[in-house]
Amino acid sequence: MASEETRAVDTRTAMSPTERDTPPAMDATETTLEKGTPRTWATRLVVAGIVLSAVNLRPAITSLGALLEEVRDGLGMSGSVAGLLTSVPPLCFAVFGVMAPRLARRFGPAAVVCAGMAAIFTGLLIRPYAGGTAGFLAASALALMGIAVSNVLMPVIVKRWFPDRVGSMTGLYSMVLALGTALPAAVTVPLTHAMGGNWKPGLAVWAVLAAAAVVPWIPLVRKDRRESASAARSASAPAAAGEQPPLRIARSRTAWALAVFFGLQATAAYITMGWMPQIFRDAGVSAGTAGLLLAVTMVMGVPLAFVIPRIAARLPHQGPIVLVLGGCGLAGYAGLYLAPAAGAWAWALLLGVANCAFPLALTMVGMRARSGPGVAQLSAFAQSTGYLISIPGPLLVGVLYQHSGGWGLPIALMAALMLPQMVVGFLAGRNRTVEEEAAAR
């Protein structure tokens, strides 16, 4: 925290006198909330809600990856349809995530997150029993809609309730999210075997976690609405006096580089979550071990989510980190192509390191804009555009797998996509801001 405070002071010092004297857009909200510090019980409920929500943001995806072969056989899915299924998460994140800020302004963030957890619960519970591929896809989309809005609003919840502990609470949230990604990959297959070997209860069991996540938000909904109304009244005065107009973010080359980088790293992540267990299983690895290998890949994000952003924040140019992560990805794909079973654990570790481009992308979003509104605009642009870019990747892998009858071409595609990811990531890591570029053009 000390280093974060030092960087914050340095940033303010580097600003012009006008920028130092002008409060950020969020200051009115933060001041209002700091005056009315939440009671202990409410704070504990929020912490519980954040933790339980974070652990529910990935099981719908990684639990399916562990049982994808059983689901395909049970529903009669082709490889192309299975590829479509692995493309649904980024599509939902792009489409429904855009709705989250508007819903939060109308109903309050806690109410929307509570509804999101309820949607995850409902979708996970009914999708194995929905009957047919169409029902399975629709129920998956419902769960992913809940994940999308909750994913976008978690930073808002942290900022509102813990304005002086954003770093530590975000670290907690990121760690639990990584654990929630790895746990289903590791235990879904053993749980399925323990429940008689039927994949349907093996997938539906993860609805229990989502049901638990609904509980702490229920008493917070009314309180959240009151605070949202108060914050809106506090922010209305400076808004009426005249704020800086929104950035023309699409004019910034850095914004586009960051959006493409975000999209390509998301492509790699969703291909990994959706297809890596199948790659290992086709190479002769058992289903349980394949799930554990995916868990190893995902759990690498737990420690590295803390380390990489701290290193990146100290560097004027984050490009070297992008190149290191990309090199690990290329080595992992080469291993999957040449000896998928013999070096399976090494390839899982390398791809786990490569997948840590996600926390790096989030860190660069905060560093490539000077102001709070600029960060918000850049984040929305990079994530919505990036998730749209990531949609075709998993689908294309499924098509190539079905028509080529093996993993040679899909792995070659994965490796090929890593090259432009490294290029645009290097460009996005340059020491410049989107405000400068938008103004210069």
Coordinates of C-alpha atoms in Angstrom, one line a residue, residues 89-255:
P89 CA -18.7 -16.4 -22.9
P90 CA -16.9 -13.6 -24.6
L91 CA -20.0 -12.8 -26.7
C92 CA -22.1 -12.5 -23.5
F93 CA -19.4 -10.5 -21.8
A94 CA -19.3 -8.0 -24.7
V95 CA -23.1 -7.7 -25.0
F96 CA -24.3 -7.8 -21.4
G97 CA -21.3 -6.1 -19.8
V98 CA -22.1 -2.9 -21.7
M99 CA -25.5 -2.9 -19.9
A100 CA -24.1 -3.1 -16.4
P101 CA -23.3 0.6 -15.8
R102 CA -26.8 1.7 -17.0
L103 CA -28.5 -1.0 -14.8
A104 CA -26.4 0.0 -11.8
R105 CA -27.4 3.7 -12.2
R106 CA -31.1 2.7 -12.2
F107 CA -31.2 -0.1 -9.6
G108 CA -27.8 0.2 -7.7
P109 CA -24.7 -2.0 -8.0
A110 CA -25.6 -4.3 -5.2
A111 CA -29.1 -5.0 -6.7
V112 CA -27.6 -5.8 -10.1
V113 CA -24.9 -8.0 -8.6
C114 CA -27.5 -9.8 -6.5
A115 CA -29.6 -10.4 -9.7
G116 CA -26.5 -11.5 -11.5
M117 CA -25.7 -14.2 -8.9
A118 CA -29.3 -15.3 -9.1
A119 CA -29.0 -15.6 -12.9
I120 CA -25.8 -17.6 -12.5
F121 CA -27.6 -20.0 -10.1
T122 CA -30.6 -20.4 -12.4
G123 CA -28.5 -21.0 -15.5
L124 CA -26.1 -23.5 -13.9
L125 CA -29.0 -25.4 -12.3
I126 CA -31.1 -25.8 -15.4
R127 CA -28.6 -26.0 -18.3
P128 CA -27.7 -29.8 -17.9
Y129 CA -31.5 -30.6 -17.8
A130 CA -32.7 -28.0 -20.4
G131 CA -33.0 -30.7 -23.0
G132 CA -31.0 -30.5 -26.2
T133 CA -28.3 -28.2 -27.5
A134 CA -30.5 -25.1 -27.8
G135 CA -31.6 -25.3 -24.2
F136 CA -28.1 -25.9 -23.0
L137 CA -26.8 -22.8 -24.9
A138 CA -29.7 -20.6 -23.7
A139 CA -29.2 -21.6 -20.0
S140 CA -25.4 -21.1 -20.4
A141 CA -26.1 -17.6 -21.8
L142 CA -28.3 -16.8 -18.8
A143 CA -25.5 -17.8 -16.4
L144 CA -23.0 -15.8 -18.5
M145 CA -25.2 -12.8 -18.5
G146 CA -25.0 -12.8 -14.7
I147 CA -21.3 -13.2 -14.8
A148 CA -20.9 -10.3 -17.3
V149 CA -22.8 -7.7 -15.2
S150 CA -21.2 -8.8 -12.0
N151 CA -17.7 -8.8 -13.5
V152 CA -18.1 -5.2 -14.6
L153 CA -19.6 -4.0 -11.3
M154 CA -17.1 -5.7 -8.9
P155 CA -14.6 -2.7 -9.2
V156 CA -17.5 -0.3 -8.6
I157 CA -18.5 -2.2 -5.4
V158 CA -14.9 -2.1 -4.2
K159 CA -14.5 1.6 -4.9
R160 CA -17.8 2.5 -3.2
W161 CA -17.3 0.5 0.0
F162 CA -13.5 0.5 0.3
P163 CA -12.2 3.8 -1.2
D164 CA -9.1 3.7 1.0
R165 CA -8.3 0.0 0.4
V166 CA -8.9 -0.4 -3.4
G167 CA -5.5 -2.1 -3.9
S168 CA -5.9 -4.7 -1.2
M169 CA -9.6 -5.5 -1.9
T170 CA -8.9 -5.8 -5.7
G171 CA -6.0 -8.1 -4.9
L172 CA -8.4 -10.3 -2.8
Y173 CA -11.0 -10.2 -5.5
S174 CA -8.4 -11.2 -8.2
M175 CA -7.0 -14.0 -6.1
V176 CA -10.5 -15.5 -5.4
L177 CA -11.4 -15.2 -9.0
A178 CA -8.3 -17.1 -10.0
L179 CA -9.1 -19.8 -7.4
G180 CA -12.7 -19.9 -8.7
T181 CA -11.3 -20.5 -12.2
A182 CA -9.0 -23.3 -11.1
L183 CA -11.2 -25.2 -8.6
P184 CA -13.9 -26.4 -11.0
A185 CA -11.3 -27.5 -13.5
A186 CA -9.6 -29.6 -10.9
V187 CA -12.6 -31.2 -9.1
T188 CA -15.5 -31.3 -11.6
V189 CA -14.4 -34.7 -13.0
P190 CA -13.8 -36.3 -9.5
L191 CA -17.2 -34.9 -8.3
T192 CA -18.9 -36.3 -11.3
H193 CA -17.4 -39.8 -10.7
A194 CA -18.5 -39.5 -7.0
M195 CA -22.0 -38.8 -8.1
G196 CA -22.3 -41.8 -10.3
G197 CA -20.5 -40.7 -13.4
N198 CA -23.4 -38.7 -14.9
W199 CA -22.1 -35.3 -16.3
K200 CA -25.5 -33.6 -15.6
P201 CA -25.2 -33.4 -11.8
G202 CA -21.5 -32.9 -12.2
L203 CA -22.2 -29.6 -13.9
A204 CA -25.3 -28.6 -11.9
V205 CA -23.5 -28.9 -8.5
W206 CA -21.8 -25.6 -9.1
A207 CA -25.1 -23.8 -8.8
V208 CA -24.8 -24.3 -5.0
L209 CA -21.9 -21.8 -4.9
A210 CA -24.0 -19.2 -6.8
A211 CA -27.0 -19.7 -4.4
A212 CA -24.7 -18.9 -1.5
A213 CA -23.4 -15.8 -3.3
V214 CA -27.0 -14.4 -3.5
V215 CA -27.4 -14.3 0.3
P216 CA -25.1 -11.5 1.5
W217 CA -26.4 -9.1 -1.2
I218 CA -30.0 -9.2 -0.2
P219 CA -29.8 -7.0 2.9
L220 CA -27.5 -4.6 1.1
V221 CA -29.8 -3.8 -1.8
R222 CA -31.8 -1.2 0.1
K223 CA -28.7 0.4 1.6
D224 CA -27.1 0.4 -1.8
R225 CA -30.0 2.2 -3.4
R226 CA -29.9 5.0 -0.7
E227 CA -26.2 5.5 -1.2
S228 CA -26.5 5.5 -5.0
A229 CA -29.2 8.2 -4.8
S230 CA -27.0 10.3 -2.4
A231 CA -24.0 9.9 -4.6
A232 CA -26.0 11.0 -7.6
R233 CA -27.2 14.1 -5.9
S234 CA -23.6 14.9 -4.8
A235 CA -22.3 14.5 -8.3
S236 CA -25.0 16.6 -9.9
A237 CA -23.5 19.9 -9.0
P238 CA -20.2 19.5 -10.7
A239 CA -21.9 17.9 -13.6
A240 CA -24.2 20.9 -14.0
A241 CA -21.3 23.3 -13.7
G242 CA -19.7 21.7 -16.7
E243 CA -17.3 18.7 -16.9
Q244 CA -14.7 17.9 -19.5
P245 CA -16.4 16.3 -22.6
P246 CA -15.9 12.6 -23.1
L247 CA -12.8 11.6 -24.9
R248 CA -13.0 10.6 -28.5
I249 CA -11.4 7.4 -27.5
A250 CA -11.5 5.8 -30.9
R251 CA -8.9 8.4 -32.1
S252 CA -6.3 7.0 -29.9
R253 CA -3.8 4.5 -31.4
T254 CA -3.0 3.3 -27.8
A255 CA -6.6 2.6 -27.1

